[in-house]
Backbone as a printed PyTorch tensor [residue, N CA C, xyz], in Angstrom:
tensor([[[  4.6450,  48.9320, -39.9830],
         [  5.6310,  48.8480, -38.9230],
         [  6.2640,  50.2230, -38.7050]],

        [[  6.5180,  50.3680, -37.7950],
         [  7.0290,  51.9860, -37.3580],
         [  8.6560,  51.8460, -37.3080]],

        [[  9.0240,  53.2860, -37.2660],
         [ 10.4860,  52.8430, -37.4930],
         [ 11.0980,  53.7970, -36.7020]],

        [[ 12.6470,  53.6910, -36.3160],
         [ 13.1330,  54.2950, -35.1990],
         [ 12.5780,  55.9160, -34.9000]],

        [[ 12.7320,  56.3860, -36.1750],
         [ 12.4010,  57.7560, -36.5520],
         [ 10.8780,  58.1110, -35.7060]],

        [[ 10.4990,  56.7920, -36.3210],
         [  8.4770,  57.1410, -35.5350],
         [  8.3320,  57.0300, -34.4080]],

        [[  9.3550,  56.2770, -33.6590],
         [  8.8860,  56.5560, -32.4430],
         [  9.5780,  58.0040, -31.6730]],

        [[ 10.6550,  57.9450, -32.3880],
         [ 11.3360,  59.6220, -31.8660],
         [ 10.4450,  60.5680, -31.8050]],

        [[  9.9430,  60.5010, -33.1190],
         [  8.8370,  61.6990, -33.5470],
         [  7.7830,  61.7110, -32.7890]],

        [[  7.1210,  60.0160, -32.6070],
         [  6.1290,  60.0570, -31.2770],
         [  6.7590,  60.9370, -30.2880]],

        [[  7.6800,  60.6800, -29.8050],
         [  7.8640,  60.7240, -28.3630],
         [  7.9230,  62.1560, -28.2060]],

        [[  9.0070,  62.7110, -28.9870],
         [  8.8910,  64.5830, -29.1010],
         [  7.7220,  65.5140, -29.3890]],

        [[  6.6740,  64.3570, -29.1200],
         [  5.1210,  65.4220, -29.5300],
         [  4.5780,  65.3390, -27.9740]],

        [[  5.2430,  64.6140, -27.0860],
         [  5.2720,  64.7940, -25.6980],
         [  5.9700,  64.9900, -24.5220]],

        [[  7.2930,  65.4870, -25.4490],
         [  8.1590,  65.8990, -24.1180],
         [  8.5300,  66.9880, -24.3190]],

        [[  8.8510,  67.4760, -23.5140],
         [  9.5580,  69.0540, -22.8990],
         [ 10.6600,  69.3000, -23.6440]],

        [[ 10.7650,  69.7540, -24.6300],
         [ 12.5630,  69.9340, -25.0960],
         [ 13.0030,  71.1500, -25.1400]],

        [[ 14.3420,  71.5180, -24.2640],
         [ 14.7110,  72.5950, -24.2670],
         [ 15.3530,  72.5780, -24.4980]],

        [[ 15.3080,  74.1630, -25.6460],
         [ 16.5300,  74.4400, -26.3830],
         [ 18.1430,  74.6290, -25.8570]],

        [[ 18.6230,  74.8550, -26.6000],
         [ 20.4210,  74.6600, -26.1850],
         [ 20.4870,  76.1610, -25.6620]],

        [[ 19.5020,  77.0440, -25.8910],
         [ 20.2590,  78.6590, -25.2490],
         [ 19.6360,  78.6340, -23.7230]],

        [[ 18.7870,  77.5180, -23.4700],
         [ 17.9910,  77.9240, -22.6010],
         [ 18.6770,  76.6220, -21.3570]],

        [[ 19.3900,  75.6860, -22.3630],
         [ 19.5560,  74.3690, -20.9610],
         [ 20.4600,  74.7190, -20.1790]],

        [[ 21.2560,  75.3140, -20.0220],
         [ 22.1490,  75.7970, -18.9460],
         [ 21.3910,  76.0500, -17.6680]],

        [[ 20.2760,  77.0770, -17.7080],
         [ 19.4550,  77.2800, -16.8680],
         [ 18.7600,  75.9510, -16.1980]],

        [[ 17.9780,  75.4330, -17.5150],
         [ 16.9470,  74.2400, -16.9130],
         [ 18.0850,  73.1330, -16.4480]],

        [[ 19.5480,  73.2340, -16.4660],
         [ 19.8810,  72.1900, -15.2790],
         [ 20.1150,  72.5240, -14.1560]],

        [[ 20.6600,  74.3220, -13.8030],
         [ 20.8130,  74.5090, -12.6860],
         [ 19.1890,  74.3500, -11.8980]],

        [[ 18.0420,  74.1340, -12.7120],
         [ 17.2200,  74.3360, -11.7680],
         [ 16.7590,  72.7680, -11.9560]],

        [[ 17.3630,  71.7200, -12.1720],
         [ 16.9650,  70.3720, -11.9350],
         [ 17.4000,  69.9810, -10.7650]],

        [[ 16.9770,  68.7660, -10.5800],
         [ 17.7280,  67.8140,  -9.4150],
         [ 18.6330,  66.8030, -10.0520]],

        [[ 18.5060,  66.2480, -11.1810],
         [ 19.1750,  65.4820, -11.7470],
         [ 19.5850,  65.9470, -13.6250]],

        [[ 20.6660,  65.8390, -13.7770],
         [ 20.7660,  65.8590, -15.4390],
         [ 21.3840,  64.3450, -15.3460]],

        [[ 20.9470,  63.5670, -16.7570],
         [ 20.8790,  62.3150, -16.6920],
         [ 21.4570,  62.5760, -18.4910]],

        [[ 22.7960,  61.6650, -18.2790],
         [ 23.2630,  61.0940, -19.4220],
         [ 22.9410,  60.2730, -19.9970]],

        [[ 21.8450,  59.5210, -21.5600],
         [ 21.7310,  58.5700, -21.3950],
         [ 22.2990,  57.5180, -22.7660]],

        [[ 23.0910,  58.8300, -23.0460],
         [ 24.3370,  57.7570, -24.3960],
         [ 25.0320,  56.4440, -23.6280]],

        [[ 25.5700,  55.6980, -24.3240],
         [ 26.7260,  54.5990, -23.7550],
         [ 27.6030,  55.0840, -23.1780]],

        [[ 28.1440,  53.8540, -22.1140],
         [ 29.1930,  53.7150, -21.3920],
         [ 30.1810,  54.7160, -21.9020]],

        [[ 30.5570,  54.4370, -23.1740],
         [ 31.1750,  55.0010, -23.8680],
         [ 31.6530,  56.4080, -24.2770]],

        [[ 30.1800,  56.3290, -24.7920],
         [ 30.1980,  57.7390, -25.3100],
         [ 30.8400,  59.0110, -23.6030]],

        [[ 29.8130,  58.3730, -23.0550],
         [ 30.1650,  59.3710, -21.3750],
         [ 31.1450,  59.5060, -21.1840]],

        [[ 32.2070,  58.1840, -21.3810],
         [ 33.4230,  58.4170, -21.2670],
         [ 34.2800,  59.5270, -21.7760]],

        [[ 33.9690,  59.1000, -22.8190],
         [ 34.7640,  60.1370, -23.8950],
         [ 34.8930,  61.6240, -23.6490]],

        [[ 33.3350,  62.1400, -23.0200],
         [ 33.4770,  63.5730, -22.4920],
         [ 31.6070,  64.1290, -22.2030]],

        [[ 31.0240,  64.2960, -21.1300],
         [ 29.7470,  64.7630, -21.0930],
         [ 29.9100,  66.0680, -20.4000]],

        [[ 28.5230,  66.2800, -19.8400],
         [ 27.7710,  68.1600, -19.6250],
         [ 28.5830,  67.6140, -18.0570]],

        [[ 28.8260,  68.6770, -17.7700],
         [ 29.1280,  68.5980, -16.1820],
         [ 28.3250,  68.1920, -15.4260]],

        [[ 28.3240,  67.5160, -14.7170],
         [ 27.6020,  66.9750, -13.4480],
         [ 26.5490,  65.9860, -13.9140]],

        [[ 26.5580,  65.0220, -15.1140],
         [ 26.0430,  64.5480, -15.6320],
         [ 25.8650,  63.4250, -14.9670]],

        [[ 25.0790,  62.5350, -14.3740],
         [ 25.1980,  60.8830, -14.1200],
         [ 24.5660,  60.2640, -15.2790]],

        [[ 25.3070,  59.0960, -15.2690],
         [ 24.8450,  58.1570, -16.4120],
         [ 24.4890,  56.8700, -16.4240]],

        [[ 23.0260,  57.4080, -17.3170],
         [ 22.1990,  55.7730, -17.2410],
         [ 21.7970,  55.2640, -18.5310]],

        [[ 22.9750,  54.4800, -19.0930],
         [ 22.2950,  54.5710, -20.8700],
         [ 20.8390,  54.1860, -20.8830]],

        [[ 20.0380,  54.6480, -22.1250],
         [ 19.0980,  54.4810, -22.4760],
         [ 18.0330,  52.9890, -21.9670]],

        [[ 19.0960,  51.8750, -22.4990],
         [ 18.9220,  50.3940, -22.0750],
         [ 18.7580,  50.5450, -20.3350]],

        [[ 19.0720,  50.6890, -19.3740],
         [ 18.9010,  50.6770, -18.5270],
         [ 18.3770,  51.7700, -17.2190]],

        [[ 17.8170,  52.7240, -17.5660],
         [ 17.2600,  53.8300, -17.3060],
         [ 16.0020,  53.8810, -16.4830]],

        [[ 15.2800,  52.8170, -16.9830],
         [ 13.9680,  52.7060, -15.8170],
         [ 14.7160,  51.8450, -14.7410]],

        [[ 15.9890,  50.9760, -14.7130],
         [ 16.2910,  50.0300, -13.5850],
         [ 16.9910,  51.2160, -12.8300]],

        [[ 18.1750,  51.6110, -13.1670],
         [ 19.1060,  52.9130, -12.2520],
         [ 17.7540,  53.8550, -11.4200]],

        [[ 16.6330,  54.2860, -12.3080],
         [ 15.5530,  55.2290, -11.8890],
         [ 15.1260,  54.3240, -10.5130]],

        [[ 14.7810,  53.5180, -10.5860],
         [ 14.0200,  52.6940,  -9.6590],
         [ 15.1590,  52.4950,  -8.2410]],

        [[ 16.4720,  52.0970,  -8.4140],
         [ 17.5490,  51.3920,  -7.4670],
         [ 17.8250,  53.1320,  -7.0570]],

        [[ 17.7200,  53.8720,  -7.5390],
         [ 18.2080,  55.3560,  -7.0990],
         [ 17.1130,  55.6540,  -6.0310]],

        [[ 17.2600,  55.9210,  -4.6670],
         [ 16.2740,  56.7970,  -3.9350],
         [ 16.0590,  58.3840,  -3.9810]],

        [[ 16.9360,  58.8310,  -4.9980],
         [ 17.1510,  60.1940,  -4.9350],
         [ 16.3690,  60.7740,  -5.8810]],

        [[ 16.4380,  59.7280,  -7.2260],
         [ 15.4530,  59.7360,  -8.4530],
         [ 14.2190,  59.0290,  -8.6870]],

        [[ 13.8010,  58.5860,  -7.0990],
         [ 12.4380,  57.7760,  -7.2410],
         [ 11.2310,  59.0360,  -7.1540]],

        [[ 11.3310,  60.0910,  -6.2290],
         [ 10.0210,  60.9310,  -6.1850],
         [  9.6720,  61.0770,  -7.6770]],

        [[  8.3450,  61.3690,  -7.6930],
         [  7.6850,  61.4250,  -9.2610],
         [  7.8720,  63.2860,  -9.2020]],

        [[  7.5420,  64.4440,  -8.4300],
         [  8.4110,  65.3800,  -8.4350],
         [  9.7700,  65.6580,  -9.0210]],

        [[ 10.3730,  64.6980,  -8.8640],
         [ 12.0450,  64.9780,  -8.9920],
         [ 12.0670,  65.6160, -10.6380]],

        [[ 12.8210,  67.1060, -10.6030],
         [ 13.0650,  67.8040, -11.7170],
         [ 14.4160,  67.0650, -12.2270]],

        [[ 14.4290,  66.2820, -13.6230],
         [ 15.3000,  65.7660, -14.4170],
         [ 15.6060,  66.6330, -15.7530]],

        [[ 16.6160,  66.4480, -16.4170],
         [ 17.4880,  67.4690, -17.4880],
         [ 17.4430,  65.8930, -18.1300]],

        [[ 17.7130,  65.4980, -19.8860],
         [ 18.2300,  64.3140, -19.9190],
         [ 18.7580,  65.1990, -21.5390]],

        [[ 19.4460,  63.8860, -21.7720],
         [ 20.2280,  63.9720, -23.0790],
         [ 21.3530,  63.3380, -23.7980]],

        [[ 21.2900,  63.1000, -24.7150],
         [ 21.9870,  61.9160, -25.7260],
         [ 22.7150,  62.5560, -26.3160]],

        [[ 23.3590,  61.9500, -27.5790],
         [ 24.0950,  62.4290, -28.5920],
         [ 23.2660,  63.7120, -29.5580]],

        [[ 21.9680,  63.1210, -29.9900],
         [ 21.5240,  64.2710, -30.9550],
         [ 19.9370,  64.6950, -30.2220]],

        [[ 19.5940,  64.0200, -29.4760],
         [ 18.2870,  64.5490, -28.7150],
         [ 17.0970,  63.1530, -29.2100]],

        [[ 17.3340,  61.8300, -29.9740],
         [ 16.2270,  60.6810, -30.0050],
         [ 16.2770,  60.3580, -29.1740]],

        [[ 17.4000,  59.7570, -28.6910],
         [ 17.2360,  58.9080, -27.6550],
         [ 16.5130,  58.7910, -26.0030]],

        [[ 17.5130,  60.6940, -25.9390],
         [ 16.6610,  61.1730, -24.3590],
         [ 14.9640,  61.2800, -24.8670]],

        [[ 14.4570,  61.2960, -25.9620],
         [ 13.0350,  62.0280, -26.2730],
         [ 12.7160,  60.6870, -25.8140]],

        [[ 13.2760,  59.7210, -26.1180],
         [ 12.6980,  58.3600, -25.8250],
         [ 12.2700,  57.9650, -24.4210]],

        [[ 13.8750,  58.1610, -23.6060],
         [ 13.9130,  57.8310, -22.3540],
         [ 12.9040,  59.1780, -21.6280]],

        [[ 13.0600,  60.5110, -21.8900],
         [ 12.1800,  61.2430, -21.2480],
         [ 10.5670,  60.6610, -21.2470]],

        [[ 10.0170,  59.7990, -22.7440],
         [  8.7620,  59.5110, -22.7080],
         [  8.2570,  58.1550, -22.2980]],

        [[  9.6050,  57.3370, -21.7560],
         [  9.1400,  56.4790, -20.5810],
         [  9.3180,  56.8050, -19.1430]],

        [[ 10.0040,  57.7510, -19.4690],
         [ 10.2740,  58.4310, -17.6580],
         [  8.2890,  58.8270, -17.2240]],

        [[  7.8380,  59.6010, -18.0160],
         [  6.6070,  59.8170, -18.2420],
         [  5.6240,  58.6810, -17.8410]],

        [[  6.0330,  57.5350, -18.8130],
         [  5.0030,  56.5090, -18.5390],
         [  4.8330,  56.0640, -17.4390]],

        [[  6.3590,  56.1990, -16.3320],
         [  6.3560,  55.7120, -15.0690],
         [  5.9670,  56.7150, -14.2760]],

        [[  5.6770,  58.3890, -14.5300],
         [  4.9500,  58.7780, -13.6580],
         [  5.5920,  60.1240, -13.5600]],

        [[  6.5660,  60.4230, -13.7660],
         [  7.3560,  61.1830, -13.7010],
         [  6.8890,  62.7420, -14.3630]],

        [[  6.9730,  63.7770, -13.6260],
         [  6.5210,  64.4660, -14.1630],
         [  7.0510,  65.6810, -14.5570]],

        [[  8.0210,  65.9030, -14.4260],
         [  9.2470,  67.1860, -14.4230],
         [ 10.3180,  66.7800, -15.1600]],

        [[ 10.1100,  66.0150, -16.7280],
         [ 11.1400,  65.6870, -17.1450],
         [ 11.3310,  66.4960, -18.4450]],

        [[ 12.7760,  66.9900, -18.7890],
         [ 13.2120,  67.7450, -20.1180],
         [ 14.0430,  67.3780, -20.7930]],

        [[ 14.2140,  67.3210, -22.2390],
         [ 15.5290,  67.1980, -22.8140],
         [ 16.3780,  67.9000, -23.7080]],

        [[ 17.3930,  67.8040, -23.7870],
         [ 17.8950,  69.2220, -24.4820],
         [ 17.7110,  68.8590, -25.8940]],

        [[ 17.3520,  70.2920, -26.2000],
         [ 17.2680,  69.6860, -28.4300],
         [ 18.7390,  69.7260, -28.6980]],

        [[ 18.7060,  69.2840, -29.4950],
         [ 19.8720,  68.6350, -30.0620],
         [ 21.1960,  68.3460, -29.5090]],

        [[ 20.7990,  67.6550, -28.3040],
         [ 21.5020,  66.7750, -27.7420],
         [ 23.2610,  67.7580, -27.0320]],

        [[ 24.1220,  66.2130, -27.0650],
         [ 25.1890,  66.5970, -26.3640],
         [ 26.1740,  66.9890, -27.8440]],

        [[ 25.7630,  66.8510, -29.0010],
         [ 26.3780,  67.5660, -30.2540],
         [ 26.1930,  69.0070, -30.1980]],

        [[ 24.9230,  69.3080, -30.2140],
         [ 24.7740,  70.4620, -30.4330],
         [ 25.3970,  71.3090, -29.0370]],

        [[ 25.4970,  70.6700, -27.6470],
         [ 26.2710,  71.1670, -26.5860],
         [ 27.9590,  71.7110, -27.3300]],

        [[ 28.1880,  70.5080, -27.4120],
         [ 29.6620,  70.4670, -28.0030],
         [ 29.7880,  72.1160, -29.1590]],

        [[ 28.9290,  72.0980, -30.2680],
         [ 29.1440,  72.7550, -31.0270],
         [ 28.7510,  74.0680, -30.6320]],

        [[ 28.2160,  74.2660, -29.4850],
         [ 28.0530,  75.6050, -29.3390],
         [ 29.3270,  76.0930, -27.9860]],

        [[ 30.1690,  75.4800, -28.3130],
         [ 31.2370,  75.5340, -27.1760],
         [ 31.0590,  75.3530, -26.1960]],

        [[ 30.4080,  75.1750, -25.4550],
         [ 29.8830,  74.5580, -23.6850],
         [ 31.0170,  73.7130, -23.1150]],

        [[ 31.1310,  73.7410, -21.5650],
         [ 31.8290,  72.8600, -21.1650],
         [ 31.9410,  71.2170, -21.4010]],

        [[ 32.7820,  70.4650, -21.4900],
         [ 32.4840,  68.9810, -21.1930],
         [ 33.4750,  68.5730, -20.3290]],

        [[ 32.7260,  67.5170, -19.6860],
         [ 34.0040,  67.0550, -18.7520],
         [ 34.2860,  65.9260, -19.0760]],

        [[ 35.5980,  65.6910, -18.7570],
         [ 36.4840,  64.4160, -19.1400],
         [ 36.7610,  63.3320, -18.0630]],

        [[ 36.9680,  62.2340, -17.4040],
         [ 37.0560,  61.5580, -16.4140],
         [ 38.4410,  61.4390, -16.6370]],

        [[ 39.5450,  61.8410, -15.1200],
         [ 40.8500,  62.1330, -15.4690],
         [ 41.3590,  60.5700, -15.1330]],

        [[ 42.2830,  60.4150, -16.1860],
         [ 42.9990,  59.2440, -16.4140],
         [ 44.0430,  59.3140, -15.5820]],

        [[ 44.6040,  57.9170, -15.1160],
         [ 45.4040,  57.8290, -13.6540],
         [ 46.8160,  57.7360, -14.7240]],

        [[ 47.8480,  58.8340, -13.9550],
         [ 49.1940,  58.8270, -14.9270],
         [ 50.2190,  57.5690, -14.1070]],

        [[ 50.6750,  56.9090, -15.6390],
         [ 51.7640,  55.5510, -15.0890],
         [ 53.6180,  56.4500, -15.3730]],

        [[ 53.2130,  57.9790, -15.0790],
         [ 54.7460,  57.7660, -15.7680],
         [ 55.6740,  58.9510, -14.7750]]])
C-alpha cells in the first residue's frame, strides 16, 4: 500500500517545481497562482493575488472557472510545504493542463524567507 509520502514523491518526479528564489518571477509570468491549502489556512494570510481552491476541490473550481479552463493557461500553485500543490499540480496534468508549477517548499518556506502575505481585512465594530 502506498502512503501519503508515495504519492508526493510520485507526483514531484513530474512536476515543475520552482524554487522560492525563482517564484516571484514564475508568478508574474502566470495567469493564475492558485492557493490550494484550506479555507483556513488562506485565511489566515497567503502570496498576493492568490485565488483559492483547496486541494479537495480543485478539478471542480478548474472546470466552473472559464478563465482556468484553456489547457495553455500558465498556473503558479502552492500549499503549506509544497505535497499537496505537487499533488494538485499532477492532476492538473492528468486533465491536460500543461503549464503548471509549484513552488518548493511551499507557502512556509514563502513566509520564512520574508515575502509578502496578504491578510483579508477584517470589518472594524468599534
Amino acid at each position: 500500500m502506498k502512503t501519503p509520502q508515495d504519492l508526493v514523491a510520485a507526483a514531484k518526479a513530474h512536476v515543475q517545481e520552482v524554487p522560492l528564489a525563482e517564484a516571484e518571477a514564475a508568478i508574474r509570468e502566470a495567469d493564475a497562482l492558485i492557493d490550494v491549502r484550506e479555507e483556513s489556512e488562506f485565511a489566515a494570510g497567503h502570496i498576493p493575488g492568490a485565488i483559492h481552491a483547496s486541494r479537495g476541490m480543485l478539478e471542480f473550481k478548474l472546470a466552473g472557472n472559464p478563465a482556468l479552463q484553456a489547457r495553455d493557461v500558465k498556473v503558479v500553485l502552492y500549499c503549506k510545504t509544497s505535497g499537496r500543490a505537487a499533488l494538485a499540480a499532477a492532476s492538473m496534468r492528468e486533465m491536460g493542463y500543461l503549464n503548471v508549477k509549484s513552488i518548493a517548499g511551499g507557502f512556509d518556506a514563502w513566509v520564512a524567507a520574508g515575502k509578502p502575505v496578504a491578510k483579508p481585512e477584517l470589518p472594524s465594530f468599534g
